[in-house]
Tab-separated table of C-alpha atoms in Angstrom:
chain	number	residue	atom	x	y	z
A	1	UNK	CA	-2.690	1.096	-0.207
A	2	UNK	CA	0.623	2.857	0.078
A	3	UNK	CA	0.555	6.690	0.207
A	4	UNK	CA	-3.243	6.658	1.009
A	5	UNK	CA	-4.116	7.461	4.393
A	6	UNK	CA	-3.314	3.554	5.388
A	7	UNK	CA	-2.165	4.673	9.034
A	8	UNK	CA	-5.777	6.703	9.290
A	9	UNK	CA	-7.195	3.938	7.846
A	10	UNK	CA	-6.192	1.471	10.012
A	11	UNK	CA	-7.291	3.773	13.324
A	12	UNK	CA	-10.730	4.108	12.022
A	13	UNK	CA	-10.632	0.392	11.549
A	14	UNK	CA	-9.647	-0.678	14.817
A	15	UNK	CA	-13.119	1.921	15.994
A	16	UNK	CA	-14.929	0.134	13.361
A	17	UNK	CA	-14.216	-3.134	14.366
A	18	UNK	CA	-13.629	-2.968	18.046
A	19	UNK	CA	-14.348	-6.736	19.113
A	20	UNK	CA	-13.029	-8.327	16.669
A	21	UNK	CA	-9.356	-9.305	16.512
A	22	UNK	CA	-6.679	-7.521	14.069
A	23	UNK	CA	-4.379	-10.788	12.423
A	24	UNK	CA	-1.392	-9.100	11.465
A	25	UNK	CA	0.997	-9.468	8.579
A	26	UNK	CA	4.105	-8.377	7.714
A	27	UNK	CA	4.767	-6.601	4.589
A	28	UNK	CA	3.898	-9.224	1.569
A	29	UNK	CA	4.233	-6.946	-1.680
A	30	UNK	CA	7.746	-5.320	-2.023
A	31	UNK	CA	8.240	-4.212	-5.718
A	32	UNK	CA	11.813	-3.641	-5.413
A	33	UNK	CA	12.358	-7.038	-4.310
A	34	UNK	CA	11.639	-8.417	-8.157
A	35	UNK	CA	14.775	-6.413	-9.713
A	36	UNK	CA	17.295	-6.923	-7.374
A	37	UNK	CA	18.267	-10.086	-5.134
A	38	UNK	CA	19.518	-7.590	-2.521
A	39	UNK	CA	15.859	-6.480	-2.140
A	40	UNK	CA	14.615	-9.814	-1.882
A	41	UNK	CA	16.450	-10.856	0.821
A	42	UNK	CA	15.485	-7.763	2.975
A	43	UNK	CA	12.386	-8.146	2.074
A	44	UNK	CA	12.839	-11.905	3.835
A	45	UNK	CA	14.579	-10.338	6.653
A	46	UNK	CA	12.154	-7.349	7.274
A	47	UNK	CA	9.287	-10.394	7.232
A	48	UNK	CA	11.384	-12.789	10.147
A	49	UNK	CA	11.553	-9.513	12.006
A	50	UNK	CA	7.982	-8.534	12.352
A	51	UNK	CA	6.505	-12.120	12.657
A	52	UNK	CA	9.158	-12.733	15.521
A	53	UNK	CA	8.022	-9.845	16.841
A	54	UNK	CA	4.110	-10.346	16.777
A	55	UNK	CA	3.926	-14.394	16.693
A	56	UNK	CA	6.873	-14.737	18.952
A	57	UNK	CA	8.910	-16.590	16.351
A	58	UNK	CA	10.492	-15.980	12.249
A	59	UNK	CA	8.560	-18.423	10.433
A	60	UNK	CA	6.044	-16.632	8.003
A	61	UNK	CA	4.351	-19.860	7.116
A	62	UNK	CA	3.576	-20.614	10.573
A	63	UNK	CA	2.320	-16.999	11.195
A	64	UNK	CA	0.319	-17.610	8.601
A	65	UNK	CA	-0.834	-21.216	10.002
A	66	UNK	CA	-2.061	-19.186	13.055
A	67	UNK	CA	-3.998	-16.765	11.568
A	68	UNK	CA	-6.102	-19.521	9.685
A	69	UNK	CA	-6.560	-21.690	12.727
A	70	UNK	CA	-7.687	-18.839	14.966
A	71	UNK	CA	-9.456	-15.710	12.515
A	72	UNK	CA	-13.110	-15.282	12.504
A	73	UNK	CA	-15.563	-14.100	10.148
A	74	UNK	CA	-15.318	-10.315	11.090
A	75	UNK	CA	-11.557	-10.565	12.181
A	76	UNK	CA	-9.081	-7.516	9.980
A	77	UNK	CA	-6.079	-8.521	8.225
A	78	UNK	CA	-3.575	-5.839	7.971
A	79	UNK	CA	-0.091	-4.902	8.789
A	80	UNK	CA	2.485	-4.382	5.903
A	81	UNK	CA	2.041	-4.242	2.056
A	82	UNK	CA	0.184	-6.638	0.843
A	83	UNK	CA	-2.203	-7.291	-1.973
A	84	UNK	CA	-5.769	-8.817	-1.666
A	85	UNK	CA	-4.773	-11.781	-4.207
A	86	UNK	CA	-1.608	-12.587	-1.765
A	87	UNK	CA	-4.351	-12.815	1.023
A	88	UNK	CA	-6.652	-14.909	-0.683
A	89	UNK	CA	-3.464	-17.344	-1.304
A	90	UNK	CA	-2.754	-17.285	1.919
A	91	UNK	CA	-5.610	-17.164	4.162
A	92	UNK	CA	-8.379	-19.613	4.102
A	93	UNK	CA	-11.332	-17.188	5.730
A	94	UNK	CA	-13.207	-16.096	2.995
A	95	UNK	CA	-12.224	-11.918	2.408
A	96	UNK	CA	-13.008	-8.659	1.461
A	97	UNK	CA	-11.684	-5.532	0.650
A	98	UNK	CA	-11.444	-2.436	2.875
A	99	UNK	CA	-9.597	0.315	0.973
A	100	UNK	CA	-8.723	3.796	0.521
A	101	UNK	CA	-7.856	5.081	-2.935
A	102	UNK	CA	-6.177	8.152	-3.944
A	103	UNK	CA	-5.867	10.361	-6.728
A	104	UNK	CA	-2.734	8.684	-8.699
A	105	UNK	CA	-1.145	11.770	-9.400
A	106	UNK	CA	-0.971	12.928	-5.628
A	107	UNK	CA	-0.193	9.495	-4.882
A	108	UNK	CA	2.479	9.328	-6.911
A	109	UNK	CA	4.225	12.750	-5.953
A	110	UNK	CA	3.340	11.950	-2.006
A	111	UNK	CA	5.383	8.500	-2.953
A	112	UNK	CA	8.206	9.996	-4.152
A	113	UNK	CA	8.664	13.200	-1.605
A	114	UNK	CA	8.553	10.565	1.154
A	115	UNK	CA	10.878	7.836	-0.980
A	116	UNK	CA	13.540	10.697	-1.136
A	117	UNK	CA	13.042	12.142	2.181
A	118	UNK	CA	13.410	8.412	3.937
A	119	UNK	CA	16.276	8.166	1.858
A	120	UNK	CA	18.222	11.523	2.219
A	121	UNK	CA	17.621	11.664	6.077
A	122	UNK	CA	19.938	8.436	6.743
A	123	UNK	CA	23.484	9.186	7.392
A	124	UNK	CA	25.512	8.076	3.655
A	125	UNK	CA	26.880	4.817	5.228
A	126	UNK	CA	23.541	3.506	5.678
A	127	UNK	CA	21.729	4.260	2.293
A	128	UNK	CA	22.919	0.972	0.930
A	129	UNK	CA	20.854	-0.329	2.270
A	130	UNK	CA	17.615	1.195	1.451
A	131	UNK	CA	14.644	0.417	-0.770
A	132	UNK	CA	15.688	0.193	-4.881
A	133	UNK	CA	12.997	2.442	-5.560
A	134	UNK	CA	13.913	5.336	-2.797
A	135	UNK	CA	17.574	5.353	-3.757
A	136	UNK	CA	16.512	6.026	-6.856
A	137	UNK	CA	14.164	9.283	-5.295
A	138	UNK	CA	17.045	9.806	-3.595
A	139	UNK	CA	19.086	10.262	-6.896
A	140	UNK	CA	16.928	12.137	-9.590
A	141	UNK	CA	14.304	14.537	-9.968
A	142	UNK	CA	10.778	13.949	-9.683
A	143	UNK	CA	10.603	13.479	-13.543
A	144	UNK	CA	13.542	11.542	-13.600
A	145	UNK	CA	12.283	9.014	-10.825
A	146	UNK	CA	8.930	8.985	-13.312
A	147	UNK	CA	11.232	7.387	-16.206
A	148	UNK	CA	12.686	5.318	-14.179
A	149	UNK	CA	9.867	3.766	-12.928
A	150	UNK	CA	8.352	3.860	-16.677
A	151	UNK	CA	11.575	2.064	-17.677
A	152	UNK	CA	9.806	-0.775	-15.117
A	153	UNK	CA	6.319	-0.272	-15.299
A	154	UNK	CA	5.754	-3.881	-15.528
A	155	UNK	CA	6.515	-3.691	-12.015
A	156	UNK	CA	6.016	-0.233	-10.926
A	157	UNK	CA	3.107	0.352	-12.508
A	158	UNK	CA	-0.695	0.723	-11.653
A	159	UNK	CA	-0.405	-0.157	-7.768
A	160	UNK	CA	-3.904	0.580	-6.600
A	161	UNK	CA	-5.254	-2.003	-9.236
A	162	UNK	CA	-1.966	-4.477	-8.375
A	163	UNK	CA	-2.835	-4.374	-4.488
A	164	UNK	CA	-6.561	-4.643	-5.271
A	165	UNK	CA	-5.932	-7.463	-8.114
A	166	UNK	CA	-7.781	-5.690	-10.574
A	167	UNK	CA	-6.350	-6.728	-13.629
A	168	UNK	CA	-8.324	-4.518	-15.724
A	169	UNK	CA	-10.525	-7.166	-17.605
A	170	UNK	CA	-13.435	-7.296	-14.986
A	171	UNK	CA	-16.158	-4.889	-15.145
A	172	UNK	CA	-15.507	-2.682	-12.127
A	173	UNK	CA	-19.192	-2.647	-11.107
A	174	UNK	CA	-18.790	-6.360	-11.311
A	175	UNK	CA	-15.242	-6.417	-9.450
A	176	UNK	CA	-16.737	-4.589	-6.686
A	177	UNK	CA	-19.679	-7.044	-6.268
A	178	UNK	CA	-16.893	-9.605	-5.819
A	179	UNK	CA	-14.418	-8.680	-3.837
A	180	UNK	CA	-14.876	-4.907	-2.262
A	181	UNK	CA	-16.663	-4.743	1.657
A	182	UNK	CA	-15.988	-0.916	1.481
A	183	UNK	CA	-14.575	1.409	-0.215
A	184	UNK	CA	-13.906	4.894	-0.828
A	185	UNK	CA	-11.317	8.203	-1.897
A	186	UNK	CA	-8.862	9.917	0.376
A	187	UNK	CA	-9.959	13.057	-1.388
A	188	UNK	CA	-13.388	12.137	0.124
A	189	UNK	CA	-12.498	10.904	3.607
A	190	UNK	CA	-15.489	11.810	5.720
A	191	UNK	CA	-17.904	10.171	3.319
A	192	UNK	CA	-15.898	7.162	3.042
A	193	UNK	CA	-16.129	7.230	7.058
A	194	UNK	CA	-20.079	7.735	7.116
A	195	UNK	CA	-20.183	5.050	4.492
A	196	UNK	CA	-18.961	2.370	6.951
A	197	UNK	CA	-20.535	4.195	9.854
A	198	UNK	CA	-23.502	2.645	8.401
A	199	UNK	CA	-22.704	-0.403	7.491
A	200	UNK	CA	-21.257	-0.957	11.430
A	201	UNK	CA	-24.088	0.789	13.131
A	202	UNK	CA	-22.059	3.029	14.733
A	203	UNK	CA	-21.024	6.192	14.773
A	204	UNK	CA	-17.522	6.871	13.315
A	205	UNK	CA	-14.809	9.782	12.335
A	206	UNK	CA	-12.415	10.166	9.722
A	207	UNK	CA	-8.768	10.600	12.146
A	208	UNK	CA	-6.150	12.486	10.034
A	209	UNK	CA	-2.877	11.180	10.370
A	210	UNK	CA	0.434	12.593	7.699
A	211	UNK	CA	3.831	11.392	8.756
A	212	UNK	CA	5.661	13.144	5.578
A	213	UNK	CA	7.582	15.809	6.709
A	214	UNK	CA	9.317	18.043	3.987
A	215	UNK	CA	7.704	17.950	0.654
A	216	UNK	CA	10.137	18.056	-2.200
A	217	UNK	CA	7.977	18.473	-4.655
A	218	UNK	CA	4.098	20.082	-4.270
A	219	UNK	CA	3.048	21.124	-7.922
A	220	UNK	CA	3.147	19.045	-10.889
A	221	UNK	CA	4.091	20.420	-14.587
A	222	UNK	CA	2.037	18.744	-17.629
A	223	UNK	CA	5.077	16.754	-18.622
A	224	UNK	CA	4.774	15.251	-14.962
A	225	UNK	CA	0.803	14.298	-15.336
A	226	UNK	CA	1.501	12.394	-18.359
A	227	UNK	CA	4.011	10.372	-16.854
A	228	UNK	CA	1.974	9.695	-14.484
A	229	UNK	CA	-0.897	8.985	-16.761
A	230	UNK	CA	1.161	6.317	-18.810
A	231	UNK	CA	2.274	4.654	-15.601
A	232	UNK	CA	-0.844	4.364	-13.588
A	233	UNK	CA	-3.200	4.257	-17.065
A	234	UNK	CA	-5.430	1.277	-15.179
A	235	UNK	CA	-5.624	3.232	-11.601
A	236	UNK	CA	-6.932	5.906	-13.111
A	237	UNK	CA	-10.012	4.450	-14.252
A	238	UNK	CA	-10.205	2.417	-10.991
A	239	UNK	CA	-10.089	5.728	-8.862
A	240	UNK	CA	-12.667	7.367	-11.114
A	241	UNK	CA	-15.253	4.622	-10.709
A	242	UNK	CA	-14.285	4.651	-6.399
A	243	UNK	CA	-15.030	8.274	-6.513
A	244	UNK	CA	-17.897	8.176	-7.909
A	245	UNK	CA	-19.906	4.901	-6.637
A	246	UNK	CA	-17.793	4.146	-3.486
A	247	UNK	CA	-17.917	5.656	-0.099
């Protein structure tokens, strides 16, 4: 989930799983990539880049071919942004869900500080070409990056429950049941951590790992929150009902 502790995530998974292979995948889900053409096509090239670089070749279909020949029940999937419906299109392994959540609003303001510092640290030449969504950090204010986005929330809006494939519909309980291994909040690392600690059988640690340098923005006015609020209205709910029965 992006802006959730993914690169923590993924160190305690590699503990939690030690034995088991890690199939990775190169970014799947780019939102920018469904307004503009330009996007699309890095998204395309940013994909022939990392599967020639793990698989030894471009070809994202025959990346994929591997993984299906060779994964095993207990094998990880990760790597880029993806969502879990985009997996289960793609890989034939029955799957479930490992996840972090985090609070939308802090999400959303850690998402933005690190869209606009990505973008304002490259020298001018080279901002064209940079994610849609970060030039536009890179141009407004916090609150003016929120409208934009609510200007597109078909597309921008409620990621958690877009990655997860929550659609909203589904009783959560019942969602969970379905699709979700583990689960847990950001906000609540260490019992997300024992949570899988026993479910593995063995003992295992939260690591803390923040790559986001300068923070733009740190506190959040009311006309911010509800912003926030109408753009992530289903992620809400989804993060209250993680926080409170996950972990």
């Amino acid at each position: 989930m992006p802006k959730s502790g993914s690169s923590s995530l993924r160190q305690l998974l590699d503990a939690a799983f030690a034995g088991h292979r890690v199939f990775e995948v190169p970014k799947l889900t780019e939102l920018d990539a469904s307004l503009s053409r330009f996007q699309a096509w890095r998204l395309r090239r940013s994909q022939r880049r990392v599967t020639r670089r793990l698989y030894g070749q471009p070809d994202l279909a025959r990346a994929i071919a591997l993984i299906n020949r060779e994964a095993k029940p207990g094998d990880l999937i990760d790597g880029g942004h993806f969502s879990y419906p985009e997996i289960q299109r793609l890989i034939h392994q029955p799957g479930r869900i490992i996840t972090l959540l985090r609070d939308p609003v802090a999400r959303a303001v850690s998402d933005y500080n690190y869209a606009r510092e990505g973008y304002l640290r490259r020298l001018p030449w080279r901002r064209f070409d940079s994610g849609l969504s970060a030039k536009m950090a890179g141009r407004y204010s916090l609150e003016g990056y929120l409208d934009w986005l609510l200007e597109h929330a078909d597309v921008y809006g409620n990621i958690a429950s877009t990655f997860l494939g929550w659609d909203g519909a589904q009783p959560l309980a019942a969602f969970f049941a379905d699709h979700v291994f583990h689960a847990g909040v950001l906000e609540r690392k260490e019992r997300f951590a024992a949570g899988l600690s026993e479910k593995m059988g063995k003992p295992l640690a939260f690591p803390w790992e923040n790559k986001t340098g300068k923070r733009e923005v740190s506190e959040v006015s009311a006309a911010v929150r509800q912003r926030i609020e109408r753009l992530h209205a289903r992620d809400f709910a989804l993060y209250a009902f993680t926080a409170l029965h996950a972990g």
